[in-house]
């Protein structure tokens, strides 16, 4: 497994991470044993960065059970405070997360999203206090744009931003990516497979079960779903020519950017994790990247 340094002066982490939203049941309820096997397979195969959040339903407690028997010491554990960011809310959120995860500290504590209802100065100062207390080793943010990162960074420097970034969602490629590059803030892309649209395994007639978040997302229904899948079908042609899978193409396309530290990929079983690992070594030629850009011009709006 390859590693990259987190931010300017953080530790090295694996370039492929495990996103733990699916094991919280948000994309359909999973058996706990399958979740534990997935987490342990990821760590056993060299993935170090595991990402969860206060808001990920049962993810933290399931992850906590998976990290027993010596697994916690082998990973770089990231979680997030979600939605409410008053100092006392952050302080109680971290204590709850540590308890659910069954750990004394987390390696990366992230602000899940920008919330204008809470002054960023007080939020960042609280995050720094948790660091002084040893509950948190490094601080990060998530879904912040360049202007928001700048406001936060002026209060307390931090190591990472976790934006949505994949072949279909490229909004960060303007000033946000450049800001991270300039400041040495590591990018941890979330939803790298566009939540399944980029796996190449779905057909337009597929109906997601009610307990799966995708069951009421416009991108996963009707004509729009079909349009996304048609673009993926074209991209699959390039993956096939290279002898890699569509999933590996989607992950490797993100890793070509030096600002990207670790791609957080969700998985539901050890086989999915195994496939992700194959993306770490893939390189693209200029011609392949141009072909992909051409195909992506057909990406629908929405
Ligand atoms: N900060 C934020 O606001 C935010 C938001 C979203 C996610 N995240 C983080 O980013 C992580 C990744 O995003 P995500 O999990 O939502 O979506 P994702 O990584 O884009 O997609 C994950 C889903 O794709 C399918 N999949 C994964 N590997 C596969 C493989 N090898 N072959 C076929 N299908 C495969 C699985 O679902 P099926 O098999 O059911 O299709 C899996 O649950 C999350 O787990 C979370 O840690 C953060």
Coordinates of N, CA and C in Angstrom, one line a residue, residues 204-299:
X204 N -30.3 0.7 -15.3 CA -31.3 1.7 -15.1 C -32.6 1.2 -14.4
X205 N -32.9 -0.1 -14.5 CA -34.1 -0.6 -13.9 C -34.0 -0.9 -12.4
X206 N -32.8 -0.8 -11.9 CA -32.5 -1.2 -10.5 C -33.3 -0.3 -9.5
X207 N -34.0 -0.9 -8.5 CA -34.7 -0.2 -7.5 C -34.0 -0.4 -6.2
X208 N -33.6 0.7 -5.6 CA -32.9 0.6 -4.3 C -33.9 0.3 -3.1
X209 N -33.6 -0.5 -2.2 CA -34.5 -0.8 -1.1 C -34.7 0.4 -0.2
X210 N -35.9 0.4 0.5 CA -36.3 1.6 1.3 C -35.2 2.0 2.3
X211 N -34.5 1.0 2.9 CA -33.5 1.4 3.9 C -32.2 1.9 3.4
X212 N -32.1 2.1 2.1 CA -30.9 2.6 1.4 C -31.1 4.1 1.1
X213 N -30.2 4.9 1.5 CA -30.3 6.4 1.2 C -30.6 6.7 -0.2
X214 N -30.2 5.8 -1.1 CA -30.3 6.1 -2.6 C -31.7 5.9 -3.1
X215 N -32.6 5.3 -2.2 CA -34.0 5.0 -2.6 C -34.8 6.3 -2.9
X216 N -34.3 7.4 -2.3 CA -35.1 8.7 -2.6 C -34.2 9.8 -3.1
X217 N -33.0 9.4 -3.7 CA -32.1 10.4 -4.3 C -32.4 10.5 -5.8
X218 N -32.6 11.7 -6.3 CA -33.0 11.9 -7.7 C -32.0 11.2 -8.7
X219 N -30.7 11.2 -8.3 CA -29.7 10.7 -9.2 C -29.9 9.1 -9.4
X220 N -30.6 8.5 -8.5 CA -30.7 7.1 -8.5 C -32.1 6.6 -9.0
X221 N -32.8 7.5 -9.7 CA -34.2 7.1 -10.2 C -34.3 7.6 -11.6
X222 N -35.1 6.9 -12.4 CA -35.7 7.4 -13.6 C -34.6 7.7 -14.7
X223 N -34.9 8.8 -15.5 CA -34.1 9.1 -16.6 C -32.7 9.6 -16.2
X224 N -32.7 10.4 -15.1 CA -31.4 10.9 -14.6 C -30.4 9.7 -14.2
X225 N -30.9 8.7 -13.6 CA -30.2 7.5 -13.2 C -29.6 6.9 -14.5
X226 N -30.5 6.7 -15.5 CA -30.0 6.1 -16.7 C -28.9 7.0 -17.4
X227 N -29.1 8.3 -17.3 CA -28.0 9.2 -18.0 C -26.7 9.0 -17.3
X228 N -26.7 9.0 -16.0 CA -25.4 8.8 -15.3 C -24.8 7.4 -15.7
X229 N -25.7 6.4 -15.7 CA -25.1 5.0 -15.9 C -24.6 4.9 -17.4
X230 N -25.2 5.7 -18.3 CA -24.7 5.7 -19.7 C -23.3 6.3 -19.7
X231 N -23.0 7.3 -19.0 CA -21.6 7.9 -18.9 C -20.7 6.8 -18.3
X232 N -21.1 6.2 -17.2 CA -20.2 5.2 -16.6 C -19.9 4.1 -17.6
X233 N -20.9 3.7 -18.4 CA -20.7 2.6 -19.4 C -19.6 3.0 -20.4
X234 N -19.6 4.3 -20.8 CA -18.5 4.7 -21.7 C -17.1 4.7 -21.0
X235 N -17.1 5.1 -19.7 CA -15.8 5.1 -18.9 C -15.3 3.7 -18.7
X236 N -16.3 2.8 -18.6 CA -15.9 1.4 -18.4 C -15.1 0.8 -19.6
X237 N -15.3 1.4 -20.8 CA -14.6 1.0 -21.9 C -13.1 1.3 -21.7
X238 N -12.8 2.5 -21.1 CA -11.4 2.8 -20.9 C -10.8 1.9 -19.8
X239 N -11.6 1.6 -18.8 CA -11.1 0.7 -17.7 C -10.8 -0.7 -18.3
X240 N -11.7 -1.1 -19.2 CA -11.5 -2.4 -19.8 C -10.2 -2.5 -20.7
X241 N -10.0 -1.4 -21.4 CA -8.8 -1.3 -22.3 C -7.5 -1.4 -21.4
X242 N -7.6 -0.9 -20.2 CA -6.4 -0.8 -19.3 C -6.3 -2.1 -18.4
X243 N -7.4 -2.9 -18.5 CA -7.3 -4.2 -17.7 C -7.6 -3.9 -16.2
X244 N -8.3 -2.8 -15.9 CA -8.7 -2.6 -14.5 C -10.2 -2.5 -14.5
X245 N -10.8 -2.5 -13.2 CA -12.2 -2.4 -13.1 C -12.7 -0.9 -13.1
X246 N -14.0 -0.7 -13.3 CA -14.5 0.7 -13.3 C -14.3 1.3 -11.9
X247 N -14.4 0.5 -10.8 CA -14.2 1.0 -9.5 C -12.8 1.5 -9.3
X248 N -11.8 0.7 -9.8 CA -10.4 1.1 -9.7 C -10.1 2.3 -10.6
X249 N -10.8 2.5 -11.7 CA -10.5 3.7 -12.5 C -11.0 4.9 -11.8
X250 N -12.2 4.8 -11.1 CA -12.7 6.0 -10.4 C -11.8 6.4 -9.2
X251 N -11.3 5.4 -8.5 CA -10.4 5.8 -7.4 C -9.1 6.3 -7.9
X252 N -8.5 5.6 -8.9 CA -7.2 6.1 -9.4 C -7.2 7.4 -10.0
X253 N -8.4 7.8 -10.6 CA -8.5 9.1 -11.3 C -8.4 10.2 -10.2
X254 N -8.8 9.9 -9.0 CA -8.7 10.9 -7.9 C -7.2 10.9 -7.4
X255 N -6.6 9.8 -7.3 CA -5.2 9.7 -6.8 C -4.2 10.4 -7.7
X256 N -4.6 10.7 -9.0 CA -3.6 11.3 -9.9 C -3.3 12.7 -9.4
X257 N -4.1 13.3 -8.6 CA -3.9 14.6 -8.1 C -3.0 14.6 -6.8
X258 N -2.0 15.3 -6.8 CA -1.1 15.3 -5.7 C -1.7 15.9 -4.4
X259 N -2.7 16.8 -4.6 CA -3.4 17.4 -3.4 C -4.2 16.3 -2.7
X260 N -4.6 15.2 -3.3 CA -5.4 14.2 -2.7 C -4.5 13.3 -1.8
X261 N -4.8 13.2 -0.6 CA -3.9 12.4 0.3 C -4.4 11.0 0.4
X262 N -5.7 10.9 0.6 CA -6.3 9.5 0.8 C -7.8 9.5 0.3
X263 N -8.1 8.6 -0.6 CA -9.5 8.5 -1.1 C -10.3 7.6 -0.1
X264 N -11.4 8.2 0.4 CA -12.2 7.4 1.4 C -13.3 6.7 0.6
X265 N -13.1 5.4 0.5 CA -14.1 4.6 -0.2 C -14.9 3.8 0.7
X266 N -16.2 3.8 0.5 CA -17.2 3.0 1.3 C -17.1 1.6 0.8
X267 N -17.3 0.6 1.8 CA -17.3 -0.8 1.4 C -18.3 -1.5 2.3
X268 N -18.9 -2.6 1.7 CA -19.8 -3.4 2.5 C -19.3 -4.8 2.8
X269 N -18.2 -5.2 2.1 CA -17.7 -6.5 2.4 C -16.2 -6.5 2.0
X270 N -15.5 -7.6 2.4 CA -14.0 -7.6 2.2 C -13.7 -7.7 0.7
X271 N -14.6 -8.3 -0.2 CA -14.2 -8.3 -1.6 C -14.2 -6.9 -2.2
X272 N -15.1 -6.1 -1.8 CA -15.1 -4.7 -2.3 C -13.8 -4.0 -1.9
X273 N -13.4 -4.2 -0.6 CA -12.2 -3.6 -0.2 C -11.0 -4.0 -1.0
X274 N -11.0 -5.3 -1.3 CA -9.9 -5.9 -2.1 C -9.8 -5.2 -3.4
X275 N -10.9 -5.0 -4.0 CA -10.9 -4.3 -5.4 C -10.4 -2.9 -5.3
X276 N -10.7 -2.2 -4.2 CA -10.2 -0.8 -4.0 C -8.7 -0.8 -4.0
X277 N -8.1 -1.8 -3.4 CA -6.6 -1.7 -3.2 C -5.9 -1.7 -4.6
X278 N -6.5 -2.4 -5.6 CA -5.9 -2.5 -6.9 C -5.8 -1.1 -7.6
X279 N -6.4 -0.1 -7.0 CA -6.3 1.3 -7.7 C -5.1 2.0 -7.3
X280 N -4.4 1.6 -6.3 CA -3.3 2.4 -5.7 C -2.1 2.5 -6.7
X281 N -1.9 1.6 -7.6 CA -0.8 1.6 -8.5 C -1.1 2.1 -9.9
X282 N -2.4 2.4 -10.1 CA -2.8 2.7 -11.5 C -2.3 4.1 -11.9
X283 N -1.7 4.2 -13.1 CA -1.4 5.6 -13.7 C -2.1 5.8 -15.0
X284 N -2.4 7.0 -15.3 CA -3.1 7.3 -16.6 C -2.2 8.1 -17.5
X285 N -2.3 7.8 -18.8 CA -1.6 8.6 -19.8 C -2.4 9.9 -20.1
X286 N -1.8 10.9 -20.7 CA -2.5 12.1 -21.1 C -3.7 11.8 -22.0
X287 N -3.5 10.8 -22.9 CA -4.5 10.4 -23.9 C -5.7 9.8 -23.1
X288 N -5.4 9.0 -22.1 CA -6.6 8.4 -21.4 C -7.3 9.5 -20.6
X289 N -6.6 10.4 -20.0 CA -7.3 11.5 -19.2 C -8.1 12.3 -20.2
X290 N -7.6 12.6 -21.4 CA -8.4 13.4 -22.3 C -9.6 12.7 -22.8
X291 N -9.5 11.4 -23.0 CA -10.7 10.6 -23.4 C -11.7 10.6 -22.3
X292 N -11.3 10.5 -21.1 CA -12.2 10.6 -19.9 C -12.9 11.9 -19.9
X293 N -12.1 13.0 -20.1 CA -12.8 14.3 -20.0 C -13.8 14.5 -21.1
X294 N -13.5 13.9 -22.3 CA -14.4 14.0 -23.4 C -15.8 13.3 -23.0
X295 N -15.6 12.1 -22.5 CA -16.8 11.3 -22.1 C -17.6 12.1 -21.0
X296 N -16.9 12.7 -20.1 CA -17.5 13.4 -19.0 C -18.3 14.6 -19.4
X297 N -18.1 15.0 -20.6 CA -18.9 16.2 -21.1 C -20.4 15.8 -21.2
X298 N -20.7 14.5 -21.2 CA -22.1 14.0 -21.3 C -22.7 13.9 -19.9
X299 N -21.9 14.2 -18.8 CA -22.4 14.1 -17.4 C -23.7 15.0 -17.3

